[in-house]
mmCIF file of C-alpha atoms and ligand atoms in Angstrom:
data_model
loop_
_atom_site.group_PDB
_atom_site.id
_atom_site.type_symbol
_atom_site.label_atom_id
_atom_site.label_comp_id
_atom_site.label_asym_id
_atom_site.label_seq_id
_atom_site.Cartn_x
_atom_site.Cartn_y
_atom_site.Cartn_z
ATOM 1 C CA UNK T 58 74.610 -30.476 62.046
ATOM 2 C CA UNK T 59 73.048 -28.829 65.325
ATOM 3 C CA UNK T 60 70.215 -26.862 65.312
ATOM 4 C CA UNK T 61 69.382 -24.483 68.454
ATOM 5 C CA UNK T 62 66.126 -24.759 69.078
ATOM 6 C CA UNK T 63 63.263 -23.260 71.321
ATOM 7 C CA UNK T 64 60.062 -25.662 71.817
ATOM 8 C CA UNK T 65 57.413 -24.938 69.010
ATOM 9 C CA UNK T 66 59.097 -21.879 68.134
ATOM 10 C CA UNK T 67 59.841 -20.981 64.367
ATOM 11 C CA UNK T 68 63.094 -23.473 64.460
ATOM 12 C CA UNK T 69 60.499 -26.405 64.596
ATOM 13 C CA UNK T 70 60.379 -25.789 60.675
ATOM 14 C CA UNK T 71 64.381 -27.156 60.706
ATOM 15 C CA UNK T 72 63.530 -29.979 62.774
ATOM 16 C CA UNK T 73 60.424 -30.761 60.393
ATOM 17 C CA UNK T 74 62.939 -30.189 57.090
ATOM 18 C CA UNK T 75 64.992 -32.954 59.494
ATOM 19 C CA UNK T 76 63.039 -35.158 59.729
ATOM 20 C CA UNK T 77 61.381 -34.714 55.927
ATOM 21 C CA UNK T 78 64.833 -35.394 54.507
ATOM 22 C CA UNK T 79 65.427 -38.449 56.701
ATOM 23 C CA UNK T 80 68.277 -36.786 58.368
ATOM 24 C CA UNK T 81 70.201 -36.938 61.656
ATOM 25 C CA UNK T 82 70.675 -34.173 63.573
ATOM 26 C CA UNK T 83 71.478 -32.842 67.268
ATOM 27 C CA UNK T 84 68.866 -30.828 68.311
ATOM 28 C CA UNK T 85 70.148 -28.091 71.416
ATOM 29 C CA UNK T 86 67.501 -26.826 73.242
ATOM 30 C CA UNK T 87 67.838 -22.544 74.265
ATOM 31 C CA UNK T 88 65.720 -21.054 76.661
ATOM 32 C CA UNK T 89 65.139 -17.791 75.397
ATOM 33 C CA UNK T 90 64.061 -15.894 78.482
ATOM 34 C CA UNK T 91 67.160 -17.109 80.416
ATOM 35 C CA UNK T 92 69.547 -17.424 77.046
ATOM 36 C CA UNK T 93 70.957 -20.668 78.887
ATOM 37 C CA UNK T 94 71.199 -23.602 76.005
ATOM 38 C CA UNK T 95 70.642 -26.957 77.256
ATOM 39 C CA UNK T 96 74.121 -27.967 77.077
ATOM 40 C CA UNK T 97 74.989 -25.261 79.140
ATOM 41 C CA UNK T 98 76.558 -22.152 77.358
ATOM 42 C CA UNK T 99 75.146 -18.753 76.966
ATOM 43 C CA UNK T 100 73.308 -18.836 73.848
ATOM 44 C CA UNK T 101 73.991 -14.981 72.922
ATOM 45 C CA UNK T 102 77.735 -16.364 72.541
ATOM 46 C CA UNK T 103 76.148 -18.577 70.111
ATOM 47 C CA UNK T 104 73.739 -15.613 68.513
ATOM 48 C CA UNK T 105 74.044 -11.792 69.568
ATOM 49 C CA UNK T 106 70.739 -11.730 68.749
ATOM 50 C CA UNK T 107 69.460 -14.259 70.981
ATOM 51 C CA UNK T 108 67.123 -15.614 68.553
ATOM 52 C CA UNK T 109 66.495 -19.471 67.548
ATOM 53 C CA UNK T 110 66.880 -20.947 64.582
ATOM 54 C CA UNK T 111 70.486 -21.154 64.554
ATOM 55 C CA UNK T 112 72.153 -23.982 62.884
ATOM 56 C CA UNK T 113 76.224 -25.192 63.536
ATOM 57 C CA UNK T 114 76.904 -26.809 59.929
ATOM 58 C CA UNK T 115 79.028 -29.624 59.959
ATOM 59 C CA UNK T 116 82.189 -27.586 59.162
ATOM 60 C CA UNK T 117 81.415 -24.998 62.258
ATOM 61 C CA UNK T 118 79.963 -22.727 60.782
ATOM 62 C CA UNK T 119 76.751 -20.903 62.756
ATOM 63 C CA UNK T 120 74.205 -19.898 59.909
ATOM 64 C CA UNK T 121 70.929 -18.077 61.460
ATOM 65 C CA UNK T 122 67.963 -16.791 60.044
ATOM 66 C CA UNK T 123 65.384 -19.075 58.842
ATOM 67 C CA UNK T 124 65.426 -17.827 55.431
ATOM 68 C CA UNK T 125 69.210 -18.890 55.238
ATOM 69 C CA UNK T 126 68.612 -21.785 57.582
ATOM 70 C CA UNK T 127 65.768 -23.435 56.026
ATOM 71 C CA UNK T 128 67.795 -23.296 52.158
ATOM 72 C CA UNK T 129 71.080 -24.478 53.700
ATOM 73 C CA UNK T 130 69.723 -27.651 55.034
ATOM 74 C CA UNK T 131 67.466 -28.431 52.363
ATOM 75 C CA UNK T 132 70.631 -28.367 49.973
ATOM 76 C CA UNK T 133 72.125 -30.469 52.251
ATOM 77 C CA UNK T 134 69.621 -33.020 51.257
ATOM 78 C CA UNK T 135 69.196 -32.533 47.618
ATOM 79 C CA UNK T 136 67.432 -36.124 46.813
ATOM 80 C CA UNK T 137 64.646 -34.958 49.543
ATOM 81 C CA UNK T 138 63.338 -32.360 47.083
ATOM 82 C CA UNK T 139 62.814 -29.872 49.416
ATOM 83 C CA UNK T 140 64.122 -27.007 47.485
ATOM 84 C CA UNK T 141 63.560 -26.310 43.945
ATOM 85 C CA UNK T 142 66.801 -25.632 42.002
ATOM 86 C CA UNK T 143 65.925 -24.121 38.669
ATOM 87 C CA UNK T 144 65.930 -19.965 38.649
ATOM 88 C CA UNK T 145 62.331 -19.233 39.036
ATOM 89 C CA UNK T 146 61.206 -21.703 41.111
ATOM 90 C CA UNK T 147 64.055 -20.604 43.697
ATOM 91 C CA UNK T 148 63.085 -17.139 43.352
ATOM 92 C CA UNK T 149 59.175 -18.608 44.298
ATOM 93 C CA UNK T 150 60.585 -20.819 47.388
ATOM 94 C CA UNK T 151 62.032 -17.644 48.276
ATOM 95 C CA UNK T 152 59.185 -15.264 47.935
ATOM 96 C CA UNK T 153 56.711 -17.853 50.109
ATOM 97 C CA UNK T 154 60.022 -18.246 52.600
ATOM 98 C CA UNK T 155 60.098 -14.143 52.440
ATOM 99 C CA UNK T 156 56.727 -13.785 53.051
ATOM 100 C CA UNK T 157 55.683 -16.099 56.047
ATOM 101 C CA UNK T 158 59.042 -14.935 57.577
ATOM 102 C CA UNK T 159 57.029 -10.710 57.214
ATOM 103 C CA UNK T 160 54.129 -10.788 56.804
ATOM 104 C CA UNK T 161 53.058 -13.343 58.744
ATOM 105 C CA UNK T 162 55.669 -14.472 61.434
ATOM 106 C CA UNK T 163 57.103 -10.742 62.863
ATOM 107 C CA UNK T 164 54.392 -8.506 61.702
ATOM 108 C CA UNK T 165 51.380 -10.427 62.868
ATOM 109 C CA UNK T 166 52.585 -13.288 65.263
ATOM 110 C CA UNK T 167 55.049 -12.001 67.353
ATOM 111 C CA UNK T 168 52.973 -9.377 68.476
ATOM 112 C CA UNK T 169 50.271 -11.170 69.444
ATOM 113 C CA UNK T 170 52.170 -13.668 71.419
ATOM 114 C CA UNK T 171 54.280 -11.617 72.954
ATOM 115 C CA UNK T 172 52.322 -10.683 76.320
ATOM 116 C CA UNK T 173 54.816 -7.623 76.531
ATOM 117 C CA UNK T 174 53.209 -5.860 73.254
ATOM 118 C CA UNK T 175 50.989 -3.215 73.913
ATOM 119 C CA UNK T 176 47.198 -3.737 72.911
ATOM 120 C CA UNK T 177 47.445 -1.427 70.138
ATOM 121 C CA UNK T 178 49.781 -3.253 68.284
ATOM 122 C CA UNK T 179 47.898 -6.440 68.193
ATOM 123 C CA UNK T 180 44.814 -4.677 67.153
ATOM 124 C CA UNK T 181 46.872 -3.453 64.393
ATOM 125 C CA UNK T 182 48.543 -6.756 63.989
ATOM 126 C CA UNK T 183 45.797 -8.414 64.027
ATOM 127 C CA UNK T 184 43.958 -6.137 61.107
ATOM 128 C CA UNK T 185 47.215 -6.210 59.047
ATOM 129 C CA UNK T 186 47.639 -10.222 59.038
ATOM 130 C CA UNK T 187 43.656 -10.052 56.784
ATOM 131 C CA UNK T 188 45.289 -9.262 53.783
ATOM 132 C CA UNK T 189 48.311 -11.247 53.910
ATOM 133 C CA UNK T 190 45.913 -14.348 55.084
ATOM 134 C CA UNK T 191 43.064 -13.385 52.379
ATOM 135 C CA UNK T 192 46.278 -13.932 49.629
ATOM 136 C CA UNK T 193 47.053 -16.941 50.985
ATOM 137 C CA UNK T 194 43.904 -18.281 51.158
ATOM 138 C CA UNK T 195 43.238 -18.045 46.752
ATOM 139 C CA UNK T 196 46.563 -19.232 46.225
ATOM 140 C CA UNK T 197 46.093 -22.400 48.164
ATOM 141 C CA UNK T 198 42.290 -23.153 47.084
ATOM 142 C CA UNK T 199 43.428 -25.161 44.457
ATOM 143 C CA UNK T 200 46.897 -26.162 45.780
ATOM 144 C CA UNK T 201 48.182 -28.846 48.058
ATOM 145 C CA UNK T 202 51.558 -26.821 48.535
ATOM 146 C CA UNK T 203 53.379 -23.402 48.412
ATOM 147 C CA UNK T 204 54.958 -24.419 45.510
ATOM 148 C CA UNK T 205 54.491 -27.815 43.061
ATOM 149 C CA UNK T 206 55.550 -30.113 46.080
ATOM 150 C CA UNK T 207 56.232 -29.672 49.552
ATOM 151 C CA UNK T 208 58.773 -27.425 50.422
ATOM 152 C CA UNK T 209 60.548 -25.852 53.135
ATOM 153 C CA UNK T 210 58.393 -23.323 52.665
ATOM 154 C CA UNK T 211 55.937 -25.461 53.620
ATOM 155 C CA UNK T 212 57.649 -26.442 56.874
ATOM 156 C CA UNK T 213 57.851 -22.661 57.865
ATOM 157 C CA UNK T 214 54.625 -21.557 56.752
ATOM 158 C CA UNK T 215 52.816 -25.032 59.118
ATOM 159 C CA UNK T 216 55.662 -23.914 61.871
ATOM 160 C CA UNK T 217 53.918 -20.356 62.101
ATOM 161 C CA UNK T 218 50.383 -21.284 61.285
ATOM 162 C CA UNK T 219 50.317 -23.484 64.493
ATOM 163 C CA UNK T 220 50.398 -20.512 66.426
ATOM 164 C CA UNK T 221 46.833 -19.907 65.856
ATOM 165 C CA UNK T 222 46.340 -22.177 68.760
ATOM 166 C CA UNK T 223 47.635 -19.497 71.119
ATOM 167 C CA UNK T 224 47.118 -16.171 68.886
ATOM 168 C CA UNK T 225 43.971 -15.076 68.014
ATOM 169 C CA UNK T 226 44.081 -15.384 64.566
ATOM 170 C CA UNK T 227 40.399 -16.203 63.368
ATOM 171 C CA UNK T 228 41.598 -18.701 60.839
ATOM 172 C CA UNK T 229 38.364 -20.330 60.037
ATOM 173 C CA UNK T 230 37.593 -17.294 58.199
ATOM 174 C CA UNK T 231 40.057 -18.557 55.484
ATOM 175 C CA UNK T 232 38.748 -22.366 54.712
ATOM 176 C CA UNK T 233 41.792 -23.117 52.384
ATOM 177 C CA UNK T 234 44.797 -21.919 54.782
ATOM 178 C CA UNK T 235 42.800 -23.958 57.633
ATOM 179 C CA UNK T 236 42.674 -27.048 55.179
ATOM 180 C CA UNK T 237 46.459 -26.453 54.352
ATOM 181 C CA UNK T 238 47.286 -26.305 58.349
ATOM 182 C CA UNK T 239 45.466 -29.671 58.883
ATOM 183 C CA UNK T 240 47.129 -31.569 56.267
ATOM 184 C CA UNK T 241 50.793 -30.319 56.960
ATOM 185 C CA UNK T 242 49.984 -31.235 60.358
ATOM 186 C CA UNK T 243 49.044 -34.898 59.216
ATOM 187 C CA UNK T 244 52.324 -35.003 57.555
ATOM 188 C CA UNK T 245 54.611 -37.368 59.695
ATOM 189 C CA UNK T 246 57.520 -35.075 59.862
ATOM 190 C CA UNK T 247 55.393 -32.493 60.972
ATOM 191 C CA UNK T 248 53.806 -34.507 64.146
ATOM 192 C CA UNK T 249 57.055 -35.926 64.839
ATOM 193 C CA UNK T 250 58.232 -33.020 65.589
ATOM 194 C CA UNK T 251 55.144 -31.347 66.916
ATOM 195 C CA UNK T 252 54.975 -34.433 69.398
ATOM 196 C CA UNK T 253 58.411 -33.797 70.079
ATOM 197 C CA UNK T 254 58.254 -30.127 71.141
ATOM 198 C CA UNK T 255 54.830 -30.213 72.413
ATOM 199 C CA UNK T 256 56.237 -31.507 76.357
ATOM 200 C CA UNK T 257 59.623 -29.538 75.980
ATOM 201 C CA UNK T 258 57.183 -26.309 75.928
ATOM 202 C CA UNK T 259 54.939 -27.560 78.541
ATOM 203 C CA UNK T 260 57.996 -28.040 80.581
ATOM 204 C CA UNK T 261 59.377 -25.207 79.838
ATOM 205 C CA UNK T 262 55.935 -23.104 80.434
ATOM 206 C CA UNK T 263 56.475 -24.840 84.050
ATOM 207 C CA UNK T 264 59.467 -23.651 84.901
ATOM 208 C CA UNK T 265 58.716 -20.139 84.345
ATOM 209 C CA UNK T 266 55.680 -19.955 85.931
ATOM 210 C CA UNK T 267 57.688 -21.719 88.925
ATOM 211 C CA UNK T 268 60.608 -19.047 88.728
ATOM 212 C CA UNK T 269 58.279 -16.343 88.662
ATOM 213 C CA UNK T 270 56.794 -17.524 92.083
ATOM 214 C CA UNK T 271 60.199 -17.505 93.384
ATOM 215 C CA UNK T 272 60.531 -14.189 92.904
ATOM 216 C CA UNK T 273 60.508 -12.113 95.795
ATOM 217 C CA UNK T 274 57.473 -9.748 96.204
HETATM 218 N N1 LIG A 13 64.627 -12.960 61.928
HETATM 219 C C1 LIG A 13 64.719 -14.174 62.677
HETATM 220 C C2 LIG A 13 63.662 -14.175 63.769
HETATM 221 C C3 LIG A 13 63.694 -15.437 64.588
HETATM 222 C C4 LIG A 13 62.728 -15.358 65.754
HETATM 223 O O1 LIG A 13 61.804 -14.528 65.793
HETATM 224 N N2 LIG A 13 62.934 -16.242 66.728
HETATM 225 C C5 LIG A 13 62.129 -16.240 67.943
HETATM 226 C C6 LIG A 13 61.435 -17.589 68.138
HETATM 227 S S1 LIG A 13 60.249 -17.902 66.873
HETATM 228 C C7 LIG A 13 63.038 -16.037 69.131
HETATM 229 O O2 LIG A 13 64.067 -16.664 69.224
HETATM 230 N N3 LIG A 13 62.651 -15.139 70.037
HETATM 231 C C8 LIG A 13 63.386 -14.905 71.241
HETATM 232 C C9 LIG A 13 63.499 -13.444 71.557
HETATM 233 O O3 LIG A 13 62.929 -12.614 70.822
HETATM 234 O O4 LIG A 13 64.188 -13.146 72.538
HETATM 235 C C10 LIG A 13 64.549 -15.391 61.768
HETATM 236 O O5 LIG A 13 63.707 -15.343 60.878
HETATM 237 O O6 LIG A 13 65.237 -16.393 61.965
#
């Protein structure tokens, strides 16, 4: 399978599923300000909406969305584990999957990373991501995982939590979700990939800020 990919963006929670489930994969890189993919082509061939994850299955198909992403390669690899198959423990994978993808990932994140949004928006972000972060907090004080075991839900939820380095998220304030974040970060598929991505950004961050000085004033 490939998996387009932008450096420590959401898709790093494919590469960590990866990499969890032992599996090979070819990882194309997309710039998303330029929509050039490392092997050349213009990514919004690839996805309209010029978003990462997007994964080529092995029969061709191009699958995005990390809620469809994340459950297509974890059936790929059913001895990993990393997707519960009964009814209602689906329907829980889902609901974590569900919620990291809103409440935390587009409704709080993305605005305050994206240097475009206004400052009103994070402010409201920023006060909107309490109560989503407050739930999360009970439900992991006396849990290692989302669900019974690690999940790709787990993968996701790490993915977006690692933001916190750049956002100002005050995470501290919730002791169990800052717990949670250290020990999926521990996790070897986890800083694989984070040690992975980590110079791809940095490189990346480069070349912008070299562009942008091209740019004639
Ligand atoms: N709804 C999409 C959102 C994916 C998404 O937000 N991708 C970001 C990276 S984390 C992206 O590619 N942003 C580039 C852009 O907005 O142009 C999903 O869940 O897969």
């Amino acid at each position: 399978m490939d998996l387009y990919f932008s450096p420590l963006a959401c898709s790093m929670a494919t590469r960590i599923v990866f990499y969890e489930a032992g599996a090979e994969a070819r990882f194309i890189e997309v710039d998303t300000h330029t929509q050039r993919t490392s092997d050349g082509v213009d990514f919004r061939a690839v996805n309209p909406l010029g978003m990462v994850p997007v994964l080529r299955t092995d029969e061709g198909a191009l699958i995005r969305e990390n809620v469809a992403v994340l459950q297509y390669v974890a059936d790929a690899y059913p001895d990993a584990g990393l997707a519960p198959r009964g009814r209602l423990e689906r329907a829980r994978l889902q609901q974590w999957i569900a919620f990291t993808n809103t409440e935390l990932h587009k409704a709080a994140f993305v605005p305050l990373l994206d240097p475009k949004a206004p400052e009103g928006a994070k402010a409201y972000a920023l006060e909107k991501s309490a109560r989503p972060l407050a739930v999360l907090d009970e439900h992991l004080r006396d849990r290692e995982f989302l669900l019974d075991a690690f999940s790709v839900a787990d993968a996701y939820l790490a993915t977006i939590l690692n933001w916190t380095v750049a956002a100002p998220v005050p995470l501290a304030q919730w002791p169990a979700v800052s717990a949670y974040l250290a020990r999926m970060r521990a996790r070897p598929a986890t800083a694989r990939a984070m040690a992975e991505e980590t110079p791809l950004y940095l490189r990346e961050q480069a070349r912008r800020k070299a562009e942008a000085r091209q740019l004639p004033v």
